[in-house]
Amino acid sequence: MYKRELEGETTWRGYTLRRARPEELAALPELEHLAAQQFRQSVHSFITDAETQTLEQLREYQRHGGAWVAVSAEGGLAAFALCKEVDGTAYLAEIDVHPAHARQGLGRALFEVLKRQAREQGYRAMTLITFRDIAWNAPNYERWGFRVMRNDELGPGLRALREHETRAGFPPESRVCMVLSLDELPAS
């Protein structure tokens, strides 16, 4: 399913998955906004109008190698994922897929690349924060091997991110921190 070509570049079902280039960052907020439209019919419809990542934030992810994109065969940006270190883990900040490319496994493909990168960089776990009550959020991440963290497992970085989300209007009772152990050997 995956094929290694160049350093940090993978092909998957006609898409190229690779680190984002500086000139691509300006297009990511619009892709993020389009991907958020799937929340319109959910109990969290406010997400459709939430602020997107700023160009400064995206540049910071890109500088640290944590901004990845999926490029279609035609050359358009189809998806992106953001990852950074939080509390000594590889924190999956975001995965967004353009609606025209959704529901094909592209988000999962980007996740698998980030998971492999995290293992190669020596991280023992991957973490994220997501909605507990949206099918394509916590239940989906559980299928990918994540588990819900107890409050006493949260480090200061995850706690700070949760506090920031609450101040931004995310209902804390609907949010959950999750962790995936990377200690297991990857499937061959």
PDB file of C-alpha atoms in Angstrom:
ATOM      1  CA  MET A   1       0.000   0.000   0.000  1.00  0.00           C
ATOM      2  CA  TYR A   2       2.833   2.438   0.829  1.00  0.00           C
ATOM      3  CA  LYS A   3       5.931   2.880  -1.274  1.00  0.00           C
ATOM      4  CA  ARG A   4       9.094   4.698  -0.155  1.00  0.00           C
ATOM      5  CA  GLU A   5      10.496   6.845  -2.940  1.00  0.00           C
ATOM      6  CA  LEU A   6      12.502   9.827  -1.759  1.00  0.00           C
ATOM      7  CA  GLU A   7      13.522  10.830   1.756  1.00  0.00           C
ATOM      8  CA  GLY A   8      10.306  11.609   3.606  1.00  0.00           C
ATOM      9  CA  GLU A   9       8.102  11.084   0.563  1.00  0.00           C
ATOM     10  CA  THR A  10       5.597   8.259   0.180  1.00  0.00           C
ATOM     11  CA  THR A  11       3.066   7.447  -2.497  1.00  0.00           C
ATOM     12  CA  TRP A  12      -0.344   6.095  -1.600  1.00  0.00           C
ATOM     13  CA  ARG A  13      -3.146   5.334  -4.082  1.00  0.00           C
ATOM     14  CA  GLY A  14      -1.967   8.014  -6.503  1.00  0.00           C
ATOM     15  CA  TYR A  15      -1.295  10.649  -3.827  1.00  0.00           C
ATOM     16  CA  THR A  16       2.127  11.864  -2.764  1.00  0.00           C
ATOM     17  CA  LEU A  17       2.501  12.211   1.004  1.00  0.00           C
ATOM     18  CA  ARG A  18       5.385  14.432   2.020  1.00  0.00           C
ATOM     19  CA  ARG A  19       6.508  17.307   4.193  1.00  0.00           C
ATOM     20  CA  ALA A  20       4.812  20.581   3.334  1.00  0.00           C
ATOM     21  CA  ARG A  21       6.795  23.076   1.306  1.00  0.00           C
ATOM     22  CA  PRO A  22       6.925  26.713   2.484  1.00  0.00           C
ATOM     23  CA  GLU A  23       4.979  27.952  -0.532  1.00  0.00           C
ATOM     24  CA  GLU A  24       2.116  25.514   0.233  1.00  0.00           C
ATOM     25  CA  LEU A  25       1.433  26.743   3.766  1.00  0.00           C
ATOM     26  CA  ALA A  26      -0.776  29.665   2.718  1.00  0.00           C
ATOM     27  CA  ALA A  27      -3.292  27.228   1.167  1.00  0.00           C
ATOM     28  CA  LEU A  28      -3.712  25.128   4.326  1.00  0.00           C
ATOM     29  CA  PRO A  29      -6.119  27.422   6.248  1.00  0.00           C
ATOM     30  CA  GLU A  30      -8.644  27.255   3.394  1.00  0.00           C
ATOM     31  CA  LEU A  31      -8.307  23.466   3.257  1.00  0.00           C
ATOM     32  CA  GLU A  32      -8.803  23.386   7.044  1.00  0.00           C
ATOM     33  CA  HIS A  33     -11.943  25.516   6.720  1.00  0.00           C
ATOM     34  CA  LEU A  34     -13.363  23.279   3.966  1.00  0.00           C
ATOM     35  CA  ALA A  35     -12.658  20.127   5.991  1.00  0.00           C
ATOM     36  CA  ALA A  36     -14.409  21.659   9.028  1.00  0.00           C
ATOM     37  CA  GLN A  37     -17.674  21.847   7.088  1.00  0.00           C
ATOM     38  CA  GLN A  38     -18.290  18.170   7.930  1.00  0.00           C
ATOM     39  CA  PHE A  39     -19.136  19.416  11.446  1.00  0.00           C
ATOM     40  CA  ARG A  40     -22.075  21.492  10.155  1.00  0.00           C
ATOM     41  CA  GLN A  41     -24.591  18.718  10.899  1.00  0.00           C
ATOM     42  CA  SER A  42     -22.990  17.700  14.205  1.00  0.00           C
ATOM     43  CA  VAL A  43     -23.619  18.868  17.761  1.00  0.00           C
ATOM     44  CA  HIS A  44     -20.413  20.890  17.384  1.00  0.00           C
ATOM     45  CA  SER A  45     -21.425  22.950  14.345  1.00  0.00           C
ATOM     46  CA  PHE A  46     -19.523  25.944  15.757  1.00  0.00           C
ATOM     47  CA  ILE A  47     -16.345  24.309  14.395  1.00  0.00           C
ATOM     48  CA  THR A  48     -17.366  25.329  10.879  1.00  0.00           C
ATOM     49  CA  ASP A  49     -16.631  28.935  11.841  1.00  0.00           C
ATOM     50  CA  ALA A  50     -13.676  28.307  14.168  1.00  0.00           C
ATOM     51  CA  GLU A  51     -10.383  30.034  13.556  1.00  0.00           C
ATOM     52  CA  THR A  52      -7.951  28.107  11.410  1.00  0.00           C
ATOM     53  CA  GLN A  53      -4.223  27.696  11.923  1.00  0.00           C
ATOM     54  CA  THR A  54      -2.366  30.940  11.294  1.00  0.00           C
ATOM     55  CA  LEU A  55       0.423  31.140   8.762  1.00  0.00           C
ATOM     56  CA  GLU A  56       2.833  31.745  11.647  1.00  0.00           C
ATOM     57  CA  GLN A  57       1.677  28.555  13.398  1.00  0.00           C
ATOM     58  CA  LEU A  58       1.946  26.581  10.160  1.00  0.00           C
ATOM     59  CA  ARG A  59       5.465  27.898   9.573  1.00  0.00           C
ATOM     60  CA  GLU A  60       6.424  26.744  13.062  1.00  0.00           C
ATOM     61  CA  TYR A  61       5.140  23.213  12.354  1.00  0.00           C
ATOM     62  CA  GLN A  62       6.938  23.258   9.003  1.00  0.00           C
ATOM     63  CA  ARG A  63      10.237  24.451  10.549  1.00  0.00           C
ATOM     64  CA  HIS A  64      10.172  21.463  12.902  1.00  0.00           C
ATOM     65  CA  GLY A  65       9.219  18.949  10.214  1.00  0.00           C
ATOM     66  CA  GLY A  66       5.687  18.470  11.525  1.00  0.00           C
ATOM     67  CA  ALA A  67       3.652  19.797   8.581  1.00  0.00           C
ATOM     68  CA  TRP A  68       2.755  17.088   6.074  1.00  0.00           C
ATOM     69  CA  VAL A  69       0.596  17.218   2.960  1.00  0.00           C
ATOM     70  CA  ALA A  70      -1.075  14.816   0.580  1.00  0.00           C
ATOM     71  CA  VAL A  71      -0.860  15.993  -3.011  1.00  0.00           C
ATOM     72  CA  SER A  72      -3.186  14.583  -5.658  1.00  0.00           C
ATOM     73  CA  ALA A  73      -1.920  13.232  -8.969  1.00  0.00           C
ATOM     74  CA  GLU A  74      -3.074  16.520 -10.524  1.00  0.00           C
ATOM     75  CA  GLY A  75      -0.859  18.466  -8.107  1.00  0.00           C
ATOM     76  CA  GLY A  76      -3.516  19.919  -5.789  1.00  0.00           C
ATOM     77  CA  LEU A  77      -3.382  19.764  -2.004  1.00  0.00           C
ATOM     78  CA  ALA A  78      -5.816  17.077  -0.888  1.00  0.00           C
ATOM     79  CA  ALA A  79      -5.045  16.870   2.844  1.00  0.00           C
ATOM     80  CA  PHE A  80      -2.618  17.904   5.542  1.00  0.00           C
ATOM     81  CA  ALA A  81      -1.558  16.847   9.012  1.00  0.00           C
ATOM     82  CA  LEU A  82       0.274  18.689  11.780  1.00  0.00           C
ATOM     83  CA  CYS A  83       2.384  17.139  14.502  1.00  0.00           C
ATOM     84  CA  LYS A  84       4.681  18.536  17.208  1.00  0.00           C
ATOM     85  CA  GLU A  85       6.237  17.483  20.482  1.00  0.00           C
ATOM     86  CA  VAL A  86       4.088  17.849  23.605  1.00  0.00           C
ATOM     87  CA  ASP A  87       5.070  16.322  26.950  1.00  0.00           C
ATOM     88  CA  GLY A  88       7.700  14.170  25.254  1.00  0.00           C
ATOM     89  CA  THR A  89       5.192  12.627  22.849  1.00  0.00           C
ATOM     90  CA  ALA A  90       4.462  13.157  19.175  1.00  0.00           C
ATOM     91  CA  TYR A  91       1.276  15.234  19.429  1.00  0.00           C
ATOM     92  CA  LEU A  92      -1.054  14.908  16.439  1.00  0.00           C
ATOM     93  CA  ALA A  93      -2.504  18.413  16.331  1.00  0.00           C
ATOM     94  CA  GLU A  94      -4.628  18.084  13.238  1.00  0.00           C
ATOM     95  CA  ILE A  95      -5.564  16.041  10.199  1.00  0.00           C
ATOM     96  CA  ASP A  96      -7.714  17.717   7.557  1.00  0.00           C
ATOM     97  CA  VAL A  97      -8.883  16.233   4.274  1.00  0.00           C
ATOM     98  CA  HIS A  98     -10.458  18.267   1.476  1.00  0.00           C
ATOM     99  CA  PRO A  99     -14.102  17.147   1.039  1.00  0.00           C
ATOM    100  CA  ALA A 100     -13.412  16.097  -2.572  1.00  0.00           C
ATOM    101  CA  HIS A 101     -10.860  13.577  -1.264  1.00  0.00           C
ATOM    102  CA  ALA A 102     -12.632  12.514   1.938  1.00  0.00           C
ATOM    103  CA  ARG A 103     -13.692   9.033   3.016  1.00  0.00           C
ATOM    104  CA  GLN A 104     -10.995   7.240   1.027  1.00  0.00           C
ATOM    105  CA  GLY A 105      -8.511   6.614   3.832  1.00  0.00           C
ATOM    106  CA  LEU A 106      -6.289   9.588   3.061  1.00  0.00           C
ATOM    107  CA  GLY A 107      -6.365  10.875   6.652  1.00  0.00           C
ATOM    108  CA  ARG A 108      -5.367   7.428   7.859  1.00  0.00           C
ATOM    109  CA  ALA A 109      -2.558   7.312   5.298  1.00  0.00           C
ATOM    110  CA  LEU A 110      -1.153  10.623   6.578  1.00  0.00           C
ATOM    111  CA  PHE A 111      -1.496   9.363  10.151  1.00  0.00           C
ATOM    112  CA  GLU A 112       0.496   6.228   9.301  1.00  0.00           C
ATOM    113  CA  VAL A 113       3.291   8.379   7.858  1.00  0.00           C
ATOM    114  CA  LEU A 114       3.367  10.549  10.978  1.00  0.00           C
ATOM    115  CA  LYS A 115       3.294   7.478  13.211  1.00  0.00           C
ATOM    116  CA  ARG A 116       6.258   5.989  11.334  1.00  0.00           C
ATOM    117  CA  GLN A 117       8.139   9.294  11.562  1.00  0.00           C
ATOM    118  CA  ALA A 118       7.440   9.495  15.301  1.00  0.00           C
ATOM    119  CA  ARG A 119       8.816   5.971  15.821  1.00  0.00           C
ATOM    120  CA  GLU A 120      11.896   6.775  13.735  1.00  0.00           C
ATOM    121  CA  GLN A 121      12.495   9.884  15.856  1.00  0.00           C
ATOM    122  CA  GLY A 122      12.342   7.794  19.036  1.00  0.00           C
ATOM    123  CA  TYR A 123       8.956   8.846  20.413  1.00  0.00           C
ATOM    124  CA  ARG A 124       7.345   6.197  22.565  1.00  0.00           C
ATOM    125  CA  ALA A 125       3.812   7.553  22.234  1.00  0.00           C
ATOM    126  CA  MET A 126       1.556   9.703  20.091  1.00  0.00           C
ATOM    127  CA  THR A 127      -1.125  11.879  21.676  1.00  0.00           C
ATOM    128  CA  LEU A 128      -4.029  13.993  20.468  1.00  0.00           C
ATOM    129  CA  ILE A 129      -7.101  15.875  21.670  1.00  0.00           C
ATOM    130  CA  THR A 130     -10.412  15.307  19.933  1.00  0.00           C
ATOM    131  CA  PHE A 131     -14.194  15.195  20.340  1.00  0.00           C
ATOM    132  CA  ARG A 132     -15.371  12.184  22.286  1.00  0.00           C
ATOM    133  CA  ASP A 133     -18.843  12.192  20.687  1.00  0.00           C
ATOM    134  CA  ILE A 134     -18.156  12.537  16.933  1.00  0.00           C
ATOM    135  CA  ALA A 135     -17.859   9.293  14.947  1.00  0.00           C
ATOM    136  CA  TRP A 136     -14.849  10.408  12.904  1.00  0.00           C
ATOM    137  CA  ASN A 137     -13.050  11.645  16.030  1.00  0.00           C
ATOM    138  CA  ALA A 138     -12.497   9.578  19.221  1.00  0.00           C
ATOM    139  CA  PRO A 139     -14.283   6.419  18.001  1.00  0.00           C
ATOM    140  CA  ASN A 140     -12.211   6.515  14.813  1.00  0.00           C
ATOM    141  CA  TYR A 141      -8.948   7.077  16.698  1.00  0.00           C
ATOM    142  CA  GLU A 142      -9.804   4.135  18.957  1.00  0.00           C
ATOM    143  CA  ARG A 143      -9.991   1.967  15.824  1.00  0.00           C
ATOM    144  CA  TRP A 144      -6.507   3.266  14.973  1.00  0.00           C
ATOM    145  CA  GLY A 145      -5.215   2.034  18.343  1.00  0.00           C
ATOM    146  CA  PHE A 146      -5.515   5.127  20.550  1.00  0.00           C
ATOM    147  CA  ARG A 147      -7.060   4.972  24.007  1.00  0.00           C
ATOM    148  CA  VAL A 148      -8.625   7.688  26.146  1.00  0.00           C
ATOM    149  CA  MET A 149      -6.246   9.047  28.774  1.00  0.00           C
ATOM    150  CA  ARG A 150      -7.198   9.492  32.407  1.00  0.00           C
ATOM    151  CA  ASN A 151      -6.847  13.011  33.807  1.00  0.00           C
ATOM    152  CA  ASP A 152      -3.965  11.897  36.029  1.00  0.00           C
ATOM    153  CA  GLU A 153      -2.031  10.802  32.906  1.00  0.00           C
ATOM    154  CA  LEU A 154      -2.068  14.269  31.326  1.00  0.00           C
ATOM    155  CA  GLY A 155       1.191  16.194  31.308  1.00  0.00           C
ATOM    156  CA  PRO A 156       1.423  19.963  31.599  1.00  0.00           C
ATOM    157  CA  GLY A 157       1.500  20.438  27.828  1.00  0.00           C
ATOM    158  CA  LEU A 158      -1.754  18.565  27.197  1.00  0.00           C
ATOM    159  CA  ARG A 159      -3.375  20.341  30.151  1.00  0.00           C
ATOM    160  CA  ALA A 160      -2.340  23.706  28.686  1.00  0.00           C
ATOM    161  CA  LEU A 161      -3.725  22.757  25.271  1.00  0.00           C
ATOM    162  CA  ARG A 162      -7.038  21.728  26.861  1.00  0.00           C
ATOM    163  CA  GLU A 163      -7.209  25.024  28.765  1.00  0.00           C
ATOM    164  CA  HIS A 164      -6.532  26.944  25.550  1.00  0.00           C
ATOM    165  CA  GLU A 165      -9.320  25.040  23.791  1.00  0.00           C
ATOM    166  CA  THR A 166     -11.759  25.777  26.599  1.00  0.00           C
ATOM    167  CA  ARG A 167     -10.952  29.505  26.410  1.00  0.00           C
ATOM    168  CA  ALA A 168     -11.525  29.290  22.640  1.00  0.00           C
ATOM    169  CA  GLY A 169     -15.044  27.933  23.235  1.00  0.00           C
ATOM    170  CA  PHE A 170     -14.572  24.187  22.909  1.00  0.00           C
ATOM    171  CA  PRO A 171     -16.845  22.421  25.423  1.00  0.00           C
ATOM    172  CA  PRO A 172     -14.445  20.629  27.796  1.00  0.00           C
ATOM    173  CA  GLU A 173     -16.926  17.837  28.555  1.00  0.00           C
ATOM    174  CA  SER A 174     -16.879  16.890  24.854  1.00  0.00           C
ATOM    175  CA  ARG A 175     -13.099  16.852  24.509  1.00  0.00           C
ATOM    176  CA  VAL A 176     -10.842  13.928  25.294  1.00  0.00           C
ATOM    177  CA  CYS A 177      -7.090  13.348  25.305  1.00  0.00           C
ATOM    178  CA  MET A 178      -5.939  10.120  23.697  1.00  0.00           C
ATOM    179  CA  VAL A 179      -2.665   8.226  23.522  1.00  0.00           C
ATOM    180  CA  LEU A 180      -1.208   5.579  21.225  1.00  0.00           C
ATOM    181  CA  SER A 181       1.797   3.556  22.366  1.00  0.00           C
ATOM    182  CA  LEU A 182       4.537   3.444  19.770  1.00  0.00           C
ATOM    183  CA  ASP A 183       6.567   0.857  21.661  1.00  0.00           C
ATOM    184  CA  GLU A 184       5.083  -2.039  19.723  1.00  0.00           C
ATOM    185  CA  LEU A 185       6.947  -3.104  16.632  1.00  0.00           C
ATOM    186  CA  PRO A 186       5.279  -1.942  13.407  1.00  0.00           C
ATOM    187  CA  ALA A 187       3.311  -4.583  11.513  1.00  0.00           C
ATOM    188  CA  SER A 188       5.223  -6.024   8.577  1.00  0.00           C
TER     189      SER A 188
END
